[in-house]
Amino acid sequence: MYTTRNEDGILNNYPSEPVMYFAEFPSSEQQQTYVTQGAIAVLLITFTFLMALAASY
């Protein structure tokens, strides 16, 4: 485990910060995957709602 020590000998005085990086824009293939997942999610929610509506009658 990594610890930091200040001049008074106190451990973990400040947290170690992770290296920053910029996110990359998703590729066309990833975007298509997100669209497919969104469409499946919409169909699932719609089906669930319609089944609940049908069961209530």
PDB file of C-alpha atoms in Angstrom:
ATOM      1  CA  MET A   1       0.000   0.000   0.000  1.00  0.00           C
ATOM      2  CA  TYR A   2       1.290   3.435  -0.915  1.00  0.00           C
ATOM      3  CA  THR A   3       1.395   6.041   1.826  1.00  0.00           C
ATOM      4  CA  THR A   4       2.468   9.640   1.974  1.00  0.00           C
ATOM      5  CA  ARG A   5       4.328  11.101   4.900  1.00  0.00           C
ATOM      6  CA  ASN A   6       4.565  14.805   5.691  1.00  0.00           C
ATOM      7  CA  GLU A   7       7.395  16.598   7.492  1.00  0.00           C
ATOM      8  CA  ASP A   8       5.862  15.822  10.915  1.00  0.00           C
ATOM      9  CA  GLY A   9       5.819  12.091  10.173  1.00  0.00           C
ATOM     10  CA  ILE A  10       2.039  11.857   9.784  1.00  0.00           C
ATOM     11  CA  LEU A  11       1.035   9.111   7.377  1.00  0.00           C
ATOM     12  CA  ASN A  12      -1.530   9.656   4.614  1.00  0.00           C
ATOM     13  CA  ASN A  13      -1.734  13.376   5.205  1.00  0.00           C
ATOM     14  CA  TYR A  14      -2.824  13.901   1.592  1.00  0.00           C
ATOM     15  CA  PRO A  15      -4.276  11.312  -0.771  1.00  0.00           C
ATOM     16  CA  SER A  16      -2.221  10.352  -3.792  1.00  0.00           C
ATOM     17  CA  GLU A  17      -3.946  11.676  -6.905  1.00  0.00           C
ATOM     18  CA  PRO A  18      -4.437   9.441  -9.946  1.00  0.00           C
ATOM     19  CA  VAL A  19      -2.996  10.402 -13.313  1.00  0.00           C
ATOM     20  CA  MET A  20      -5.493  12.502 -15.288  1.00  0.00           C
ATOM     21  CA  TYR A  21      -6.436  11.587 -18.861  1.00  0.00           C
ATOM     22  CA  PHE A  22      -8.986  12.758 -21.390  1.00  0.00           C
ATOM     23  CA  ALA A  23     -11.772  10.458 -22.515  1.00  0.00           C
ATOM     24  CA  GLU A  24     -11.818   9.444 -26.157  1.00  0.00           C
ATOM     25  CA  PHE A  25     -14.882   9.783 -28.348  1.00  0.00           C
ATOM     26  CA  PRO A  26     -16.489   6.364 -28.957  1.00  0.00           C
ATOM     27  CA  SER A  27     -15.846   4.736 -32.321  1.00  0.00           C
ATOM     28  CA  SER A  28     -18.623   4.134 -34.846  1.00  0.00           C
ATOM     29  CA  GLU A  29     -18.822   0.501 -33.757  1.00  0.00           C
ATOM     30  CA  GLN A  30     -19.215   1.491 -30.100  1.00  0.00           C
ATOM     31  CA  GLN A  31     -21.849   4.080 -31.015  1.00  0.00           C
ATOM     32  CA  GLN A  32     -23.808   1.432 -32.914  1.00  0.00           C
ATOM     33  CA  THR A  33     -23.571  -0.860 -29.883  1.00  0.00           C
ATOM     34  CA  TYR A  34     -24.959   1.915 -27.660  1.00  0.00           C
ATOM     35  CA  VAL A  35     -27.844   2.496 -30.078  1.00  0.00           C
ATOM     36  CA  THR A  36     -28.657  -1.225 -30.099  1.00  0.00           C
ATOM     37  CA  GLN A  37     -28.538  -1.432 -26.308  1.00  0.00           C
ATOM     38  CA  GLY A  38     -30.790   1.630 -26.035  1.00  0.00           C
ATOM     39  CA  ALA A  39     -33.311   0.148 -28.455  1.00  0.00           C
ATOM     40  CA  ILE A  40     -33.392  -3.137 -26.535  1.00  0.00           C
ATOM     41  CA  ALA A  41     -33.859  -1.231 -23.269  1.00  0.00           C
ATOM     42  CA  VAL A  42     -36.760   0.778 -24.727  1.00  0.00           C
ATOM     43  CA  LEU A  43     -38.420  -2.420 -25.977  1.00  0.00           C
ATOM     44  CA  LEU A  44     -37.984  -4.105 -22.597  1.00  0.00           C
ATOM     45  CA  ILE A  45     -39.465  -1.157 -20.680  1.00  0.00           C
ATOM     46  CA  THR A  46     -42.354  -0.849 -23.159  1.00  0.00           C
ATOM     47  CA  PHE A  47     -43.094  -4.579 -22.948  1.00  0.00           C
ATOM     48  CA  THR A  48     -43.012  -4.468 -19.137  1.00  0.00           C
ATOM     49  CA  PHE A  49     -45.335  -1.459 -19.042  1.00  0.00           C
ATOM     50  CA  LEU A  50     -47.791  -3.037 -21.481  1.00  0.00           C
ATOM     51  CA  MET A  51     -47.820  -6.320 -19.534  1.00  0.00           C
ATOM     52  CA  ALA A  52     -48.535  -4.440 -16.306  1.00  0.00           C
ATOM     53  CA  LEU A  53     -51.298  -2.520 -18.055  1.00  0.00           C
ATOM     54  CA  ALA A  54     -52.804  -5.733 -19.463  1.00  0.00           C
ATOM     55  CA  ALA A  55     -52.621  -7.471 -16.080  1.00  0.00           C
ATOM     56  CA  SER A  56     -54.467  -4.623 -14.389  1.00  0.00           C
ATOM     57  CA  TYR A  57     -57.617  -5.173 -16.508  1.00  0.00           C
TER      58      TYR A  57
END
